[in-house]
Amino acid sequence: MRYIYSVDVINSGCLSVLPSFGFLFDIDGVLVRGKTPIPAARTAFQKLVDSQGQFLVPVVFVTNAGNCLRQKKADQLSHLLGVPISQDQVMMSHSPLRMFKHYHEKCVLVSGQGPLLDIAQDLGFCQPITIDTLREKRPLLDAVDHDRRPNVLSPSAVELPKIEAVVLFGEPVRWETSLQLIIDVLLTSGYPGNPYEQESYPHIPVLACNMDLMWVAEAQSPRFGHGTFMVCLENIYKKITGKELKYEALMGKPSRLTYQYAEHLIRAQALQRSWEQPIQTLYAVGDNVMTDVYGANLYDRYLRASCGAGCVPRRRPPGCRCRSVLVCTGVYSPRAQPAPGPRGRPAFHGHRDFGFDPALVEPDHIVPDVDAAVDLVFRLENFAPH
């Protein structure tokens, strides 16, 4: 088992009482497994708040989950961790969709599970249609499960508006139904129920959240994630058409868009608390080499390139970094695979639109759990809030 604490690079000198850094915490595999909290999580978060429950450093929870509203996730985390957490500290995989305002007035098909309409409307979408609603209006389209086929085989006369985009929030429950109806929408230019068109390419926009191939719950081994569903959709589309399914946007870790939004939330917290010390470093703590580590390292590369180009955005000081911290309580296990690095190149589980670079899956630090991650960062930053 290899833990990289990088003690040799821990700063020496005066201790700081104001944070110049922030935490980006993954949730599944770092703080919880399924609905069960990881013991180290409560210990870690007692170190991150003062006696009144106020956070001592900026903290954002960056999850690839997308099956609930931010407030519900904040309430769950508050209960599990024993500290008060606001929805402004929670970033779901779909949170960046708030910025896609040019789609908010359009009729969009949404796929996933949970309160999809509530989630879509909270993000700003005015005309969302769920897979279940589409299936109800076009009952002849869902034919895989014989027991769910309609008794009366007549086409529906219900008029539906043209579907102008598809939004994939997360893995659905009935994959065959969602795969079939999404393909129908793409191959009919937004008029499912019509015959497939020969000239339906490029297809209508597809916006996807959460590219995790796998994630961990209570089971001993990782489970299929939304990335697995996307692999199915992409390959079915290509098998039928001979062409690549295109994405208008990909959100969730490891996309740069997600880390930019998370950085915005970190800086907003520091501004709200009137912390005058500029935030220089983001510490991304996760359990998945292919999403958490890859994404943090990719964003760090972007930050370094931005600073090198002299185009540092307003409110971001020069020399900012994003450091990856890998814990061993989730997808990554030092017992199940070699520690990631140039010699032990694992199979690339990332999305097909992200090229594989071995350097991007090598974490800056490997620690046993989230409590050790907090201790490490406090030492690296010479941070002593009390």
Short mmCIF file of C-alpha atoms in Angstrom, two decimals:
data_model
loop_
_atom_site.label_atom_id
_atom_site.label_comp_id
_atom_site.label_asym_id
_atom_site.label_seq_id
_atom_site.Cartn_x
_atom_site.Cartn_y
_atom_site.Cartn_z
CA MET A 1 0.00 0.00 0.00
CA ARG A 2 1.40 3.39 -1.00
CA TYR A 3 0.37 6.66 0.60
CA ILE A 4 1.85 9.86 -0.77
CA TYR A 5 1.81 12.54 1.88
CA SER A 6 4.53 14.69 0.29
CA VAL A 7 5.83 15.72 3.71
CA ASP A 8 8.98 17.03 2.07
CA VAL A 9 7.03 19.84 0.40
CA ILE A 10 5.12 20.96 3.48
CA ASN A 11 5.76 24.64 4.03
CA SER A 12 7.65 25.93 6.99
CA GLY A 13 7.20 29.31 8.61
CA CYS A 14 4.35 31.22 10.21
CA LEU A 15 1.03 29.54 10.73
CA SER A 16 -1.94 31.05 8.93
CA VAL A 17 -5.32 31.77 10.48
CA LEU A 18 -6.97 32.89 7.22
CA PRO A 19 -7.48 30.36 4.42
CA SER A 20 -5.73 30.80 1.09
CA PHE A 21 -7.18 27.53 -0.16
CA GLY A 22 -10.48 25.71 -0.56
CA PHE A 23 -11.73 22.13 -0.60
CA LEU A 24 -13.65 20.42 -3.40
CA PHE A 25 -15.03 17.24 -1.82
CA ASP A 26 -16.45 14.36 -3.79
CA ILE A 27 -19.26 12.60 -1.90
CA ASP A 28 -19.73 8.95 -2.91
CA GLY A 29 -16.71 6.92 -1.84
CA VAL A 30 -15.21 9.86 0.09
CA LEU A 31 -17.89 10.82 2.62
CA VAL A 32 -20.45 8.03 2.18
CA ARG A 33 -20.91 4.61 0.64
CA GLY A 34 -24.51 4.52 -0.51
CA LYS A 35 -26.40 5.86 2.50
CA THR A 36 -23.76 4.84 5.03
CA PRO A 37 -21.32 7.56 6.18
CA ILE A 38 -17.64 6.71 6.12
CA PRO A 39 -16.43 7.02 9.76
CA ALA A 40 -13.53 9.33 8.92
CA ALA A 41 -15.91 11.89 7.39
CA ARG A 42 -17.45 13.12 10.66
CA THR A 43 -14.02 13.40 12.25
CA ALA A 44 -12.74 15.40 9.28
CA PHE A 45 -15.60 17.87 9.29
CA GLN A 46 -15.30 18.62 12.98
CA LYS A 47 -11.91 20.08 12.04
CA LEU A 48 -13.42 22.23 9.30
CA VAL A 49 -15.95 24.17 11.40
CA ASP A 50 -15.75 26.35 14.48
CA SER A 51 -17.79 26.02 17.68
CA GLN A 52 -20.74 27.81 16.01
CA GLY A 53 -20.70 25.42 13.05
CA GLN A 54 -19.25 27.96 10.62
CA PHE A 55 -16.75 26.68 8.10
CA LEU A 56 -13.16 27.76 8.63
CA VAL A 57 -12.27 27.36 4.96
CA PRO A 58 -14.29 27.50 1.74
CA VAL A 59 -15.83 24.09 1.03
CA VAL A 60 -17.82 22.92 -1.99
CA PHE A 61 -19.22 19.41 -2.40
CA VAL A 62 -18.73 18.45 -6.05
CA THR A 63 -20.70 15.34 -6.86
CA ASN A 64 -21.45 13.68 -10.17
CA ALA A 65 -24.84 12.67 -8.81
CA GLY A 66 -27.78 14.37 -10.46
CA ASN A 67 -30.90 12.70 -9.08
CA CYS A 68 -32.00 15.36 -6.57
CA LEU A 69 -32.12 19.07 -5.83
CA ARG A 70 -29.18 20.82 -4.17
CA GLN A 71 -31.17 21.52 -1.01
CA LYS A 72 -31.98 17.85 -0.50
CA LYS A 73 -28.34 16.88 -0.92
CA ALA A 74 -27.32 19.63 1.51
CA ASP A 75 -29.82 18.34 4.07
CA GLN A 76 -28.54 14.78 3.64
CA LEU A 77 -24.93 15.89 4.11
CA SER A 78 -25.80 18.00 7.16
CA HIS A 79 -27.38 14.95 8.78
CA LEU A 80 -24.58 12.56 7.84
CA LEU A 81 -21.68 14.83 8.74
CA GLY A 82 -23.13 16.60 11.76
CA VAL A 83 -22.39 20.11 10.46
CA PRO A 84 -24.72 22.67 8.84
CA ILE A 85 -24.33 22.72 5.05
CA SER A 86 -26.14 25.10 2.71
CA GLN A 87 -27.27 24.39 -0.83
CA ASP A 88 -24.79 27.04 -2.04
CA GLN A 89 -22.02 24.65 -0.99
CA VAL A 90 -23.41 21.80 -3.09
CA MET A 91 -22.65 21.34 -6.76
CA MET A 92 -24.55 18.60 -8.54
CA SER A 93 -23.40 17.34 -11.93
CA HIS A 94 -26.21 19.32 -13.53
CA SER A 95 -25.49 22.64 -11.75
CA PRO A 96 -23.64 24.23 -14.71
CA LEU A 97 -26.83 23.91 -16.77
CA ARG A 98 -27.93 27.13 -15.07
CA MET A 99 -25.54 28.88 -17.44
CA PHE A 100 -27.11 27.37 -20.58
CA LYS A 101 -29.87 29.97 -20.70
CA HIS A 102 -30.39 29.72 -24.47
CA TYR A 103 -31.93 26.26 -23.88
CA HIS A 104 -34.18 27.24 -20.99
CA GLU A 105 -37.10 28.33 -23.17
CA LYS A 106 -36.89 25.30 -25.46
CA CYS A 107 -38.79 22.01 -25.12
CA VAL A 108 -36.21 19.50 -23.84
CA LEU A 109 -36.41 15.76 -23.17
CA VAL A 110 -34.89 14.92 -19.79
CA SER A 111 -33.56 11.49 -18.82
CA GLY A 112 -32.55 10.15 -15.41
CA GLN A 113 -34.32 9.46 -12.15
CA GLY A 114 -35.56 11.35 -9.14
CA PRO A 115 -37.75 14.49 -9.34
CA LEU A 116 -36.70 15.28 -12.91
CA LEU A 117 -39.23 18.03 -13.55
CA ASP A 118 -38.37 19.77 -10.28
CA ILE A 119 -34.66 19.55 -11.06
CA ALA A 120 -35.11 20.84 -14.62
CA GLN A 121 -37.33 23.72 -13.54
CA ASP A 122 -34.97 24.65 -10.70
CA LEU A 123 -32.19 24.92 -13.28
CA GLY A 124 -34.32 27.25 -15.40
CA PHE A 125 -35.90 24.95 -18.00
CA CYS A 126 -39.46 26.01 -18.81
CA GLN A 127 -40.64 23.11 -21.02
CA PRO A 128 -39.08 19.84 -19.82
CA ILE A 129 -40.61 16.51 -20.90
CA THR A 130 -39.64 13.30 -19.11
CA ILE A 131 -39.13 9.90 -20.70
CA ASP A 132 -42.21 8.67 -18.82
CA THR A 133 -44.34 11.47 -20.24
CA LEU A 134 -43.09 10.80 -23.77
CA ARG A 135 -43.80 7.11 -23.35
CA GLU A 136 -47.32 7.90 -22.14
CA LYS A 137 -47.99 10.17 -25.15
CA ARG A 138 -46.35 7.79 -27.65
CA PRO A 139 -47.16 4.33 -26.20
CA LEU A 140 -46.17 2.40 -29.34
CA LEU A 141 -42.52 3.38 -29.03
CA ASP A 142 -41.64 1.31 -25.94
CA ALA A 143 -41.82 -2.30 -27.13
CA VAL A 144 -39.00 -4.25 -25.42
CA ASP A 145 -40.96 -5.28 -22.31
CA HIS A 146 -43.91 -7.27 -23.67
CA ASP A 147 -45.87 -6.80 -20.46
CA ARG A 148 -45.76 -3.02 -20.87
CA ARG A 149 -46.91 -2.91 -24.47
CA PRO A 150 -50.27 -1.17 -24.97
CA ASN A 151 -53.34 -3.34 -25.49
CA VAL A 152 -54.73 -1.07 -28.19
CA LEU A 153 -52.29 -0.82 -31.07
CA SER A 154 -53.23 2.57 -32.45
CA PRO A 155 -51.01 5.60 -32.82
CA SER A 156 -51.56 8.43 -30.38
CA ALA A 157 -53.25 11.58 -31.62
CA VAL A 158 -51.78 13.69 -28.81
CA GLU A 159 -49.80 16.60 -30.15
CA LEU A 160 -46.38 17.23 -28.69
CA PRO A 161 -44.15 20.23 -29.27
CA LYS A 162 -40.95 19.64 -31.18
CA ILE A 163 -38.22 18.44 -28.83
CA GLU A 164 -35.26 20.72 -29.42
CA ALA A 165 -32.66 19.18 -27.11
CA VAL A 166 -31.98 16.12 -24.96
CA VAL A 167 -30.66 16.55 -21.41
CA LEU A 168 -29.13 13.49 -19.75
CA PHE A 169 -29.18 14.06 -15.99
CA GLY A 170 -28.10 10.58 -14.92
CA GLU A 171 -28.66 6.87 -15.32
CA PRO A 172 -32.36 5.99 -15.69
CA VAL A 173 -34.15 3.00 -14.17
CA ARG A 174 -35.37 1.28 -17.35
CA TRP A 175 -32.41 1.62 -19.67
CA GLU A 176 -34.10 -0.01 -22.66
CA THR A 177 -36.97 2.49 -22.58
CA SER A 178 -34.71 5.54 -22.28
CA LEU A 179 -32.30 4.29 -24.94
CA GLN A 180 -35.14 3.59 -27.38
CA LEU A 181 -36.93 6.91 -26.90
CA ILE A 182 -33.78 9.04 -26.97
CA ILE A 183 -32.74 7.35 -30.22
CA ASP A 184 -36.24 8.01 -31.58
CA VAL A 185 -35.93 11.72 -30.75
CA LEU A 186 -32.47 11.99 -32.32
CA LEU A 187 -33.40 10.16 -35.54
CA THR A 188 -36.63 12.11 -36.09
CA SER A 189 -35.18 15.57 -35.41
CA GLY A 190 -37.34 15.96 -32.33
CA TYR A 191 -40.60 14.39 -33.54
CA PRO A 192 -40.64 10.89 -31.98
CA GLY A 193 -43.30 8.67 -33.51
CA ASN A 194 -42.44 9.85 -37.02
CA PRO A 195 -40.40 7.65 -39.36
CA TYR A 196 -36.64 7.91 -39.00
CA GLU A 197 -35.16 10.57 -41.27
CA GLN A 198 -32.20 10.07 -43.56
CA GLU A 199 -31.09 13.68 -43.10
CA SER A 200 -31.25 13.90 -39.32
CA TYR A 201 -27.52 14.57 -38.91
CA PRO A 202 -26.22 16.55 -37.20
CA HIS A 203 -28.86 15.60 -34.66
CA ILE A 204 -30.49 17.93 -32.16
CA PRO A 205 -28.26 19.00 -29.23
CA VAL A 206 -27.48 16.56 -26.44
CA LEU A 207 -26.29 17.87 -23.06
CA ALA A 208 -24.96 15.22 -20.67
CA CYS A 209 -24.21 15.36 -16.96
CA ASN A 210 -22.10 12.81 -15.05
CA MET A 211 -19.70 10.70 -17.11
CA ASP A 212 -18.78 8.26 -14.32
CA LEU A 213 -18.41 4.79 -15.77
CA MET A 214 -18.66 3.35 -12.24
CA TRP A 215 -19.33 4.48 -8.68
CA VAL A 216 -19.37 2.83 -5.27
CA ALA A 217 -22.27 2.15 -2.92
CA GLU A 218 -22.56 -0.57 -0.26
CA ALA A 219 -21.53 -3.37 -2.65
CA GLN A 220 -17.94 -4.59 -2.48
CA SER A 221 -17.29 -3.75 -6.14
CA PRO A 222 -18.08 -0.58 -8.13
CA ARG A 223 -21.50 -0.31 -9.84
CA PHE A 224 -22.49 0.98 -13.29
CA GLY A 225 -22.77 4.75 -13.50
CA HIS A 226 -24.24 7.16 -16.03
CA GLY A 227 -21.09 6.89 -18.10
CA THR A 228 -21.99 3.27 -18.79
CA PHE A 229 -25.44 4.35 -20.00
CA MET A 230 -23.78 6.91 -22.27
CA VAL A 231 -21.51 4.22 -23.75
CA CYS A 232 -24.64 2.24 -24.61
CA LEU A 233 -26.37 5.23 -26.19
CA GLU A 234 -23.31 6.25 -28.21
CA ASN A 235 -22.74 2.75 -29.56
CA ILE A 236 -26.41 2.15 -30.44
CA TYR A 237 -26.54 5.46 -32.29
CA LYS A 238 -23.36 4.66 -34.21
CA LYS A 239 -24.50 1.10 -34.97
CA ILE A 240 -27.75 2.41 -36.49
CA THR A 241 -26.42 5.47 -38.31
CA GLY A 242 -22.71 4.80 -38.82
CA LYS A 243 -22.04 8.25 -37.32
CA GLU A 244 -20.80 9.54 -33.99
CA LEU A 245 -23.24 10.86 -31.41
CA LYS A 246 -22.22 14.44 -30.65
CA TYR A 247 -22.54 16.33 -27.38
CA GLU A 248 -23.30 20.02 -27.13
CA ALA A 249 -21.86 19.95 -23.61
CA LEU A 250 -20.44 17.44 -21.14
CA MET A 251 -20.80 18.29 -17.45
CA GLY A 252 -19.68 16.70 -14.23
CA LYS A 253 -16.17 15.66 -13.35
CA PRO A 254 -13.73 15.60 -15.12
CA SER A 255 -14.99 18.43 -17.36
CA ARG A 256 -13.32 21.81 -17.07
CA LEU A 257 -16.74 23.46 -17.00
CA THR A 258 -17.50 21.73 -13.69
CA TYR A 259 -14.28 22.88 -12.03
CA GLN A 260 -14.72 26.43 -13.28
CA TYR A 261 -18.17 26.54 -11.70
CA ALA A 262 -16.84 24.97 -8.48
CA GLU A 263 -14.04 27.55 -8.33
CA HIS A 264 -16.64 30.30 -8.73
CA LEU A 265 -18.54 28.90 -5.71
CA ILE A 266 -15.33 28.70 -3.63
CA ARG A 267 -14.45 32.33 -4.36
CA ALA A 268 -18.04 33.42 -3.67
CA GLN A 269 -17.81 31.85 -0.19
CA ALA A 270 -14.53 33.61 0.55
CA LEU A 271 -16.01 36.92 -0.59
CA GLN A 272 -19.13 36.41 1.51
CA ARG A 273 -17.03 35.73 4.61
CA SER A 274 -14.77 38.74 3.89
CA TRP A 275 -11.66 36.58 3.88
CA GLU A 276 -9.10 38.96 2.47
CA GLN A 277 -6.48 36.31 1.81
CA PRO A 278 -6.76 35.41 -1.91
CA ILE A 279 -7.62 31.79 -2.66
CA GLN A 280 -4.56 30.31 -4.33
CA THR A 281 -5.10 26.55 -4.20
CA LEU A 282 -8.03 24.21 -4.68
CA TYR A 283 -7.70 20.75 -3.14
CA ALA A 284 -9.93 18.26 -4.94
CA VAL A 285 -10.49 15.22 -2.71
CA GLY A 286 -11.93 12.17 -4.48
CA ASP A 287 -11.89 8.40 -4.78
CA ASN A 288 -11.95 7.91 -8.54
CA VAL A 289 -8.77 8.18 -10.58
CA MET A 290 -10.65 8.55 -13.85
CA THR A 291 -12.90 11.41 -12.73
CA ASP A 292 -11.68 13.10 -9.54
CA VAL A 293 -7.94 12.87 -10.16
CA TYR A 294 -8.15 13.27 -13.94
CA GLY A 295 -10.47 16.28 -13.61
CA ALA A 296 -8.42 18.05 -10.94
CA ASN A 297 -5.17 17.54 -12.84
CA LEU A 298 -6.78 18.64 -16.10
CA TYR A 299 -8.04 21.82 -14.42
CA ASP A 300 -4.65 22.42 -12.85
CA ARG A 301 -3.14 22.24 -16.34
CA TYR A 302 -5.71 24.78 -17.52
CA LEU A 303 -4.94 27.12 -14.59
CA ARG A 304 -1.21 26.98 -15.25
CA ALA A 305 -1.75 27.64 -18.95
CA SER A 306 -4.06 30.57 -18.17
CA CYS A 307 -1.52 32.13 -15.85
CA GLY A 308 1.24 31.54 -18.37
CA ALA A 309 -0.79 33.26 -21.07
CA GLY A 310 -1.26 36.29 -18.85
CA CYS A 311 -5.06 36.14 -19.06
CA VAL A 312 -5.93 35.53 -15.40
CA PRO A 313 -9.68 36.08 -14.93
CA ARG A 314 -10.86 38.79 -12.57
CA ARG A 315 -10.87 37.72 -8.88
CA ARG A 316 -8.38 34.89 -9.55
CA PRO A 317 -4.86 35.72 -8.36
CA PRO A 318 -1.89 34.58 -10.45
CA GLY A 319 -0.29 31.24 -9.63
CA CYS A 320 -3.51 29.41 -8.75
CA ARG A 321 -3.38 25.62 -8.61
CA CYS A 322 -5.74 22.67 -8.32
CA ARG A 323 -4.23 19.72 -6.43
CA SER A 324 -5.61 16.19 -6.55
CA VAL A 325 -5.95 14.15 -3.35
CA LEU A 326 -6.96 10.50 -3.76
CA VAL A 327 -8.56 8.57 -0.89
CA CYS A 328 -8.72 4.79 -0.55
CA THR A 329 -12.31 4.43 0.69
CA GLY A 330 -14.13 4.25 -2.65
CA VAL A 331 -13.49 3.26 -6.26
CA TYR A 332 -9.71 3.37 -5.82
CA SER A 333 -8.22 0.67 -3.66
CA PRO A 334 -4.47 0.10 -3.36
CA ARG A 335 -5.18 -3.59 -2.76
CA ALA A 336 -7.13 -4.06 -5.98
CA GLN A 337 -4.84 -2.26 -8.40
CA PRO A 338 -1.37 -0.74 -8.60
CA ALA A 339 -1.00 2.83 -7.45
CA PRO A 340 -1.64 5.01 -10.50
CA GLY A 341 1.43 6.30 -12.22
CA PRO A 342 3.45 6.11 -15.44
CA ARG A 343 4.26 2.40 -15.00
CA GLY A 344 0.85 1.21 -13.88
CA ARG A 345 -1.41 2.56 -16.58
CA PRO A 346 -4.97 1.48 -15.87
CA ALA A 347 -7.59 1.00 -18.55
CA PHE A 348 -9.09 4.39 -19.35
CA HIS A 349 -12.59 4.58 -17.88
CA GLY A 350 -13.10 8.20 -18.87
CA HIS A 351 -15.46 9.40 -21.55
CA ARG A 352 -14.47 8.83 -25.18
CA ASP A 353 -14.28 12.60 -25.81
CA PHE A 354 -11.49 13.00 -23.24
CA GLY A 355 -8.12 11.79 -24.42
CA PHE A 356 -6.10 9.58 -22.11
CA ASP A 357 -2.94 11.14 -20.71
CA PRO A 358 -1.16 9.00 -18.09
CA ALA A 359 0.03 12.12 -16.28
CA LEU A 360 -3.56 13.17 -15.61
CA VAL A 361 -4.40 10.04 -13.62
CA GLU A 362 -1.46 10.38 -11.23
CA PRO A 363 -2.63 12.06 -8.01
CA ASP A 364 -0.62 14.67 -6.19
CA HIS A 365 -1.33 12.88 -2.91
CA ILE A 366 -2.74 9.52 -1.83
CA VAL A 367 -4.16 9.24 1.70
CA PRO A 368 -6.17 6.58 3.55
CA ASP A 369 -9.36 8.63 3.97
CA VAL A 370 -10.88 12.10 4.04
CA ASP A 371 -9.74 12.80 7.60
CA ALA A 372 -6.15 12.19 6.56
CA ALA A 373 -6.77 14.44 3.54
CA VAL A 374 -7.84 17.35 5.75
CA ASP A 375 -4.84 16.85 8.05
CA LEU A 376 -2.51 16.77 5.06
CA VAL A 377 -3.87 19.98 3.55
CA PHE A 378 -3.72 21.82 6.88
CA ARG A 379 -0.05 20.85 7.16
CA LEU A 380 0.70 21.79 3.55
CA GLU A 381 -0.91 25.18 4.08
CA ASN A 382 0.45 25.76 7.61
CA PHE A 383 -3.15 26.41 8.53
CA ALA A 384 -4.04 26.80 12.21
CA PRO A 385 -7.45 28.52 12.43
CA HIS A 386 -7.70 28.23 16.23
#
